[in-house]
Amino acid sequence: MGKDLAISMTATTSNEATASTVNLGPAAGLASKESGARIPLAPEFVSPDDFSPLEVVYDFGNVRREDIEAGPRSIWRYKQLLPVPPNVADYPNTEPGCTRLIKADRLAAELGVRKLWIKDDTGNPTHSFKDRVVAVALAAAREFGFKVLACPSTGNLANATAAAAARAGWESVVLIPSSLERAKVLTTAVYDGALIAVDGNYDDVNRLATELAAEHEDWAFVNVNVRPYYSEGSKTLGFEVAEQLGWRLPEQIVVPIASGSQLTKVDKGFQEFGQLGLVEPTPYRVFGAQATGCSPVSAAFRSGHDVVQPVKPDTIARSLAIGAPADGPYVLDTVRRTGGAIEDVTDAEVVEGIRLLARTEGVFAETAGGVTMACAKKLLETGKLDPDAETVLLITGDGLKTLDAVADQVGPRATVPPSAAAVHEALERGRG
Amino acid sequence: MGKDLAISMTATTSNEATASTVNLGPAAGLASKESGARIPLAPEFVSPDDFSPLEVVYDFGNVRREDIEAGPRSIWRYKQLLPVPPNVADYPNTEPGCTRLIKADRLAAELGVRKLWIKDDTGNPTHSFKDRVVAVALAAAREFGFKVLACPSTGNLANATAAAAARAGWESVVLIPSSLERAKVLTTAVYDGALIAVDGNYDDVNRLATELAAEHEDWAFVNVNVRPYYSEGSKTLGFEVAEQLGWRLPEQIVVPIASGSQLTKVDKGFQEFGQLGLVEPTPYRVFGAQATGCSPVSAAFRSGHDVVQPVKPDTIARSLAIGAPADGPYVLDTVRRTGGAIEDVTDAEVVEGIRLLARTEGVFAETAGGVTMACAKKLLETGKLDPDAETVLLITGDGLKTLDAVADQVGPRATVPPSAAAVHEALERGRG
């Protein structure tokens, strides 16, 4: 990891946009996540002070509910809380966000939970939460003078990056593991950017991206050299949940863990809303969900470790299959600080989770959603999730992208000739 | 057709809910689309007066922009204009609608159009406009005392019906042609209702559904016995376009034609907004789009006929493959009255349309969207669409559901080992 970080620090833009020329709204600078040492806004992701990750720091000023409510029906309603220019909505972008938060009474009844909500992010333009983070990354990259949008991806990010670049009229370079699901490959390729399949797993592809980011001054790798901006996009999931609950925080939230960034940013979103007086800063607990076949953060949590030991992923939940999760330690911090827990589930449980959510609430999640669903169930069964506390499950990607996970489990009850009698017979058989 | 209609007229609900007990908000009754003869609200779709289709008639009262704007971010913001009870949003439903309307400047530039918008209905819960009509059908069916939600479908409706039933806790019976795309089959089956594949085309399945609707008193076939309510859901596409344009009507709109219902209801939505003073009743032209392999309405338009001659469909645009479109004659009326036109395009043009839209605007449409896109292009080339008039294209379904259409046309540029040099070489080859 040290080598990759050292290389990446040499990356600057060809345009040499600096803190004095860029306008990223409330964003005031970048700070080391460890020491807090600040540098000006720049396309950097590693602190020169201590080589730890950089995070955006803000001067928020006064942010009012009315201003947010009067904003567009997209993540740009929260632009006063994001590292984006005030005119961000004027540039062509995919306009993600404002996805539905549905009250899941049938699922709640089945699980024995008092009050349960599903935040269904499959309604985004390319049907995952990645549209949020990419939109913020693109806005920041534009300010820094980049010309190419790039990423290494397990799939959803590839879709989002290629679509956002197409809409903005940017070139894109997208790197994916060659083993990726067909749906995610085609749904990236159709946008006609440069899609390159790499023989290796996601961690291999990620290392390659870090190397390329250092070599190409005008490529904004959304989750590498502009990662501090990109990752702030996940705060909008927390913002929306709170606004949709009527400007208040839930008591428990279950979030899937890939790099771990999303979980920490949902927490950050809740905190910022509380600090700004947009909601009462009521206590909440953050829970993490992993697939057992790639559960380094869950394993560290269980063992009481602060360090996450990388693993070689082997799970159908490929969008969570990051064996060396960059934000793993921060996930552990967040979960422990809030009194949550981290769980992991087998691939069979993932498929059961997908089917349970579909059957009870009509929401068809991808494998990552099956992980969240199944982990929530397990956390309830083991008494870690409180069934009496209001709970939100984050469903961050779409079942249409991972059809193979359910393909041998579901299908028509029967194939019949076009006659009413044949239909009746098939229905009777189904009941029998 | 006459036989089917006669049978269907015997269908009533077991609960015998009547006009005096049902509350469908502003809906005041049903009227023959031909004679205007009225009957009370009931689960009927054929006029006893003249055997023509029934349509909902309303007593709207005063409807104000402020009330709509203060409503939920779903089609229920328009509940004062739909045949649904005032408390419709209190029942579990998929909460469809409020999908994005994006300004398509890059596509406009490529087509030589002054002002172009894409209404992207792929953001709906099951990623097509069918969530809108099913939600309205379910609300009406509940009032009439039905217990089972059913449909014959070319796919998108199957997805929407099965999901809506799951979320509401209703049983579902969904009939599909056995040749349906894998994605649409799995995305229906996962909701765990009774999915029956029928050996036949959509028109065979539709006839079968009409027969079953007559036999099963407690089955609400969304697009058969509760069709008058169901079809009103498509008005919300028109409502949203007008609201999202800032409470005004576009000058031109291009709508795909399957049964033809959607096109006529978008027109009805525009008209109602004008009549109620919600928008200036400015003139607009409605254009229809079909695939050449199933173009009975386009053929009738071209020939100047009032009657639509049924065809046997043969096109990759299966969600539009209705050979005997129920609302064909009304589509002809609407298009001729507004000064529009109807066009059809080959399957190759459909795929080109999908790719054009994806490449320029980052929107991945299913084959039906490719039909709309390609027909718009052809209508511009033949001078039927005015390039100087503000135009909206309706994209009503998702590319993830019809991947096979593009599978042999798009893909990674290269598959390479995990080295920067290999990526560079692949990108150079791509440029060469």
PDB file of N, CA, C and O in Angstrom, chain A residues 129-130 154 255-262 289-290 294 296-297 318-328 331:
ATOM      1  N   PHE A 129     -26.025   3.463  -5.782  1.00  0.00           N
ATOM      2  CA  PHE A 129     -25.633   4.705  -5.094  1.00  0.00           C
ATOM      3  C   PHE A 129     -24.413   5.339  -5.733  1.00  0.00           C
ATOM      4  O   PHE A 129     -24.104   6.494  -5.446  1.00  0.00           O
ATOM      5  N   LYS A 130     -23.713   4.616  -6.600  1.00  0.00           N
ATOM      6  CA  LYS A 130     -22.483   5.147  -7.184  1.00  0.00           C
ATOM      7  C   LYS A 130     -22.727   6.400  -8.025  1.00  0.00           C
ATOM      8  O   LYS A 130     -21.831   7.201  -8.236  1.00  0.00           O
ATOM      9  N   THR A 154     -15.744  -2.489  -9.382  1.00  0.00           N
ATOM     10  CA  THR A 154     -16.334  -3.824  -9.306  1.00  0.00           C
ATOM     11  C   THR A 154     -17.645  -3.885 -10.103  1.00  0.00           C
ATOM     12  O   THR A 154     -18.338  -4.886 -10.073  1.00  0.00           O
ATOM     13  N   VAL A 255     -25.567  -0.770   6.868  1.00  0.00           N
ATOM     14  CA  VAL A 255     -24.895  -0.306   5.652  1.00  0.00           C
ATOM     15  C   VAL A 255     -23.944  -1.391   5.161  1.00  0.00           C
ATOM     16  O   VAL A 255     -23.180  -1.941   5.965  1.00  0.00           O
ATOM     17  N   PRO A 256     -23.954  -1.706   3.864  1.00  0.00           N
ATOM     18  CA  PRO A 256     -22.992  -2.694   3.361  1.00  0.00           C
ATOM     19  C   PRO A 256     -21.583  -2.099   3.336  1.00  0.00           C
ATOM     20  O   PRO A 256     -21.418  -0.891   3.198  1.00  0.00           O
ATOM     21  N   ILE A 257     -20.604  -2.958   3.448  1.00  0.00           N
ATOM     22  CA  ILE A 257     -19.201  -2.514   3.464  1.00  0.00           C
ATOM     23  C   ILE A 257     -18.448  -3.096   2.275  1.00  0.00           C
ATOM     24  O   ILE A 257     -18.355  -4.319   2.137  1.00  0.00           O
ATOM     25  N   ALA A 258     -17.933  -2.211   1.410  1.00  0.00           N
ATOM     26  CA  ALA A 258     -16.990  -2.626   0.364  1.00  0.00           C
ATOM     27  C   ALA A 258     -15.647  -2.011   0.752  1.00  0.00           C
ATOM     28  O   ALA A 258     -14.913  -2.592   1.534  1.00  0.00           O
ATOM     29  N   SER A 259     -15.375  -0.775   0.300  1.00  0.00           N
ATOM     30  CA  SER A 259     -14.189  -0.071   0.797  1.00  0.00           C
ATOM     31  C   SER A 259     -14.431   0.427   2.214  1.00  0.00           C
ATOM     32  O   SER A 259     -13.501   0.734   2.946  1.00  0.00           O
ATOM     33  N   GLY A 260     -15.712   0.550   2.561  1.00  0.00           N
ATOM     34  CA  GLY A 260     -16.074   1.069   3.876  1.00  0.00           C
ATOM     35  C   GLY A 260     -16.404   2.544   3.877  1.00  0.00           C
ATOM     36  O   GLY A 260     -16.936   3.078   4.858  1.00  0.00           O
ATOM     37  N   SER A 261     -16.110   3.202   2.774  1.00  0.00           N
ATOM     38  CA  SER A 261     -16.318   4.649   2.690  1.00  0.00           C
ATOM     39  C   SER A 261     -17.772   5.038   2.936  1.00  0.00           C
ATOM     40  O   SER A 261     -18.063   5.971   3.683  1.00  0.00           O
ATOM     41  N   GLN A 262     -18.688   4.305   2.298  1.00  0.00           N
ATOM     42  CA  GLN A 262     -20.102   4.667   2.409  1.00  0.00           C
ATOM     43  C   GLN A 262     -20.558   4.703   3.867  1.00  0.00           C
ATOM     44  O   GLN A 262     -21.228   5.647   4.288  1.00  0.00           O
ATOM     45  N   ALA A 289     -22.339  -4.532   7.108  1.00  0.00           N
ATOM     46  CA  ALA A 289     -22.705  -5.833   6.534  1.00  0.00           C
ATOM     47  C   ALA A 289     -21.676  -6.258   5.497  1.00  0.00           C
ATOM     48  O   ALA A 289     -21.345  -5.491   4.593  1.00  0.00           O
ATOM     49  N   GLN A 290     -21.188  -7.477   5.626  1.00  0.00           N
ATOM     50  CA  GLN A 290     -20.269  -8.035   4.622  1.00  0.00           C
ATOM     51  C   GLN A 290     -20.689  -9.449   4.244  1.00  0.00           C
ATOM     52  O   GLN A 290     -21.456 -10.092   4.964  1.00  0.00           O
ATOM     53  N   CYS A 294     -15.872 -12.328   1.780  1.00  0.00           N
ATOM     54  CA  CYS A 294     -14.993 -11.144   1.767  1.00  0.00           C
ATOM     55  C   CYS A 294     -15.364 -10.314   2.991  1.00  0.00           C
ATOM     56  O   CYS A 294     -16.045  -9.304   2.877  1.00  0.00           O
ATOM     57  N   PRO A 296     -13.222  -8.994   5.720  1.00  0.00           N
ATOM     58  CA  PRO A 296     -12.077  -8.585   6.542  1.00  0.00           C
ATOM     59  C   PRO A 296     -12.461  -7.610   7.661  1.00  0.00           C
ATOM     60  O   PRO A 296     -11.877  -7.668   8.737  1.00  0.00           O
ATOM     61  N   VAL A 297     -13.461  -6.751   7.406  1.00  0.00           N
ATOM     62  CA  VAL A 297     -13.823  -5.774   8.441  1.00  0.00           C
ATOM     63  C   VAL A 297     -14.649  -6.449   9.537  1.00  0.00           C
ATOM     64  O   VAL A 297     -14.474  -6.198  10.726  1.00  0.00           O
ATOM     65  N   ARG A 318     -20.089  -9.438  -5.619  1.00  0.00           N
ATOM     66  CA  ARG A 318     -18.860  -8.891  -6.193  1.00  0.00           C
ATOM     67  C   ARG A 318     -18.724  -7.393  -5.993  1.00  0.00           C
ATOM     68  O   ARG A 318     -17.622  -6.869  -5.969  1.00  0.00           O
ATOM     69  N   SER A 319     -19.832  -6.703  -5.860  1.00  0.00           N
ATOM     70  CA  SER A 319     -19.718  -5.254  -5.669  1.00  0.00           C
ATOM     71  C   SER A 319     -19.186  -4.914  -4.277  1.00  0.00           C
ATOM     72  O   SER A 319     -18.818  -3.780  -4.014  1.00  0.00           O
ATOM     73  N   LEU A 320     -19.145  -5.914  -3.402  1.00  0.00           N
ATOM     74  CA  LEU A 320     -18.554  -5.704  -2.073  1.00  0.00           C
ATOM     75  C   LEU A 320     -17.207  -6.419  -1.942  1.00  0.00           C
ATOM     76  O   LEU A 320     -16.612  -6.413  -0.861  1.00  0.00           O
ATOM     77  N   ALA A 321     -16.739  -7.004  -3.042  1.00  0.00           N
ATOM     78  CA  ALA A 321     -15.569  -7.874  -2.972  1.00  0.00           C
ATOM     79  C   ALA A 321     -14.262  -7.078  -3.019  1.00  0.00           C
ATOM     80  O   ALA A 321     -13.479  -7.179  -3.963  1.00  0.00           O
ATOM     81  N   ILE A 322     -14.037  -6.270  -2.009  1.00  0.00           N
ATOM     82  CA  ILE A 322     -12.784  -5.539  -1.876  1.00  0.00           C
ATOM     83  C   ILE A 322     -12.035  -6.154  -0.701  1.00  0.00           C
ATOM     84  O   ILE A 322     -12.437  -6.016   0.453  1.00  0.00           O
ATOM     85  N   GLY A 323     -10.965  -6.869  -1.035  1.00  0.00           N
ATOM     86  CA  GLY A 323     -10.240  -7.628  -0.025  1.00  0.00           C
ATOM     87  C   GLY A 323      -9.400  -6.752   0.896  1.00  0.00           C
ATOM     88  O   GLY A 323      -9.108  -7.132   2.024  1.00  0.00           O
ATOM     89  N   ALA A 324      -9.011  -5.571   0.366  1.00  0.00           N
ATOM     90  CA  ALA A 324      -8.201  -4.637   1.170  1.00  0.00           C
ATOM     91  C   ALA A 324      -8.951  -3.303   1.250  1.00  0.00           C
ATOM     92  O   ALA A 324      -8.626  -2.355   0.551  1.00  0.00           O
ATOM     93  N   PRO A 325      -9.958  -3.246   2.086  1.00  0.00           N
ATOM     94  CA  PRO A 325     -10.833  -2.059   2.107  1.00  0.00           C
ATOM     95  C   PRO A 325     -10.145  -0.839   2.715  1.00  0.00           C
ATOM     96  O   PRO A 325      -9.740  -0.858   3.880  1.00  0.00           O
ATOM     97  N   ALA A 326     -10.051   0.224   1.906  1.00  0.00           N
ATOM     98  CA  ALA A 326      -9.275   1.416   2.285  1.00  0.00           C
ATOM     99  C   ALA A 326      -9.780   2.039   3.585  1.00  0.00           C
ATOM    100  O   ALA A 326      -8.993   2.546   4.375  1.00  0.00           O
ATOM    101  N   ASP A 327     -11.090   2.028   3.782  1.00  0.00           N
ATOM    102  CA  ASP A 327     -11.637   2.705   4.963  1.00  0.00           C
ATOM    103  C   ASP A 327     -12.006   1.744   6.087  1.00  0.00           C
ATOM    104  O   ASP A 327     -12.755   2.114   6.994  1.00  0.00           O
ATOM    105  N   GLY A 328     -11.489   0.528   6.013  1.00  0.00           N
ATOM    106  CA  GLY A 328     -11.793  -0.470   7.035  1.00  0.00           C
ATOM    107  C   GLY A 328     -11.600   0.018   8.465  1.00  0.00           C
ATOM    108  O   GLY A 328     -12.500  -0.099   9.305  1.00  0.00           O
ATOM    109  N   VAL A 331     -14.279   2.405   9.477  1.00  0.00           N
ATOM    110  CA  VAL A 331     -15.544   1.698   9.711  1.00  0.00           C
ATOM    111  C   VAL A 331     -15.575   1.152  11.135  1.00  0.00           C
ATOM    112  O   VAL A 331     -16.567   1.312  11.861  1.00  0.00           O
TER     113      VAL A 331
END
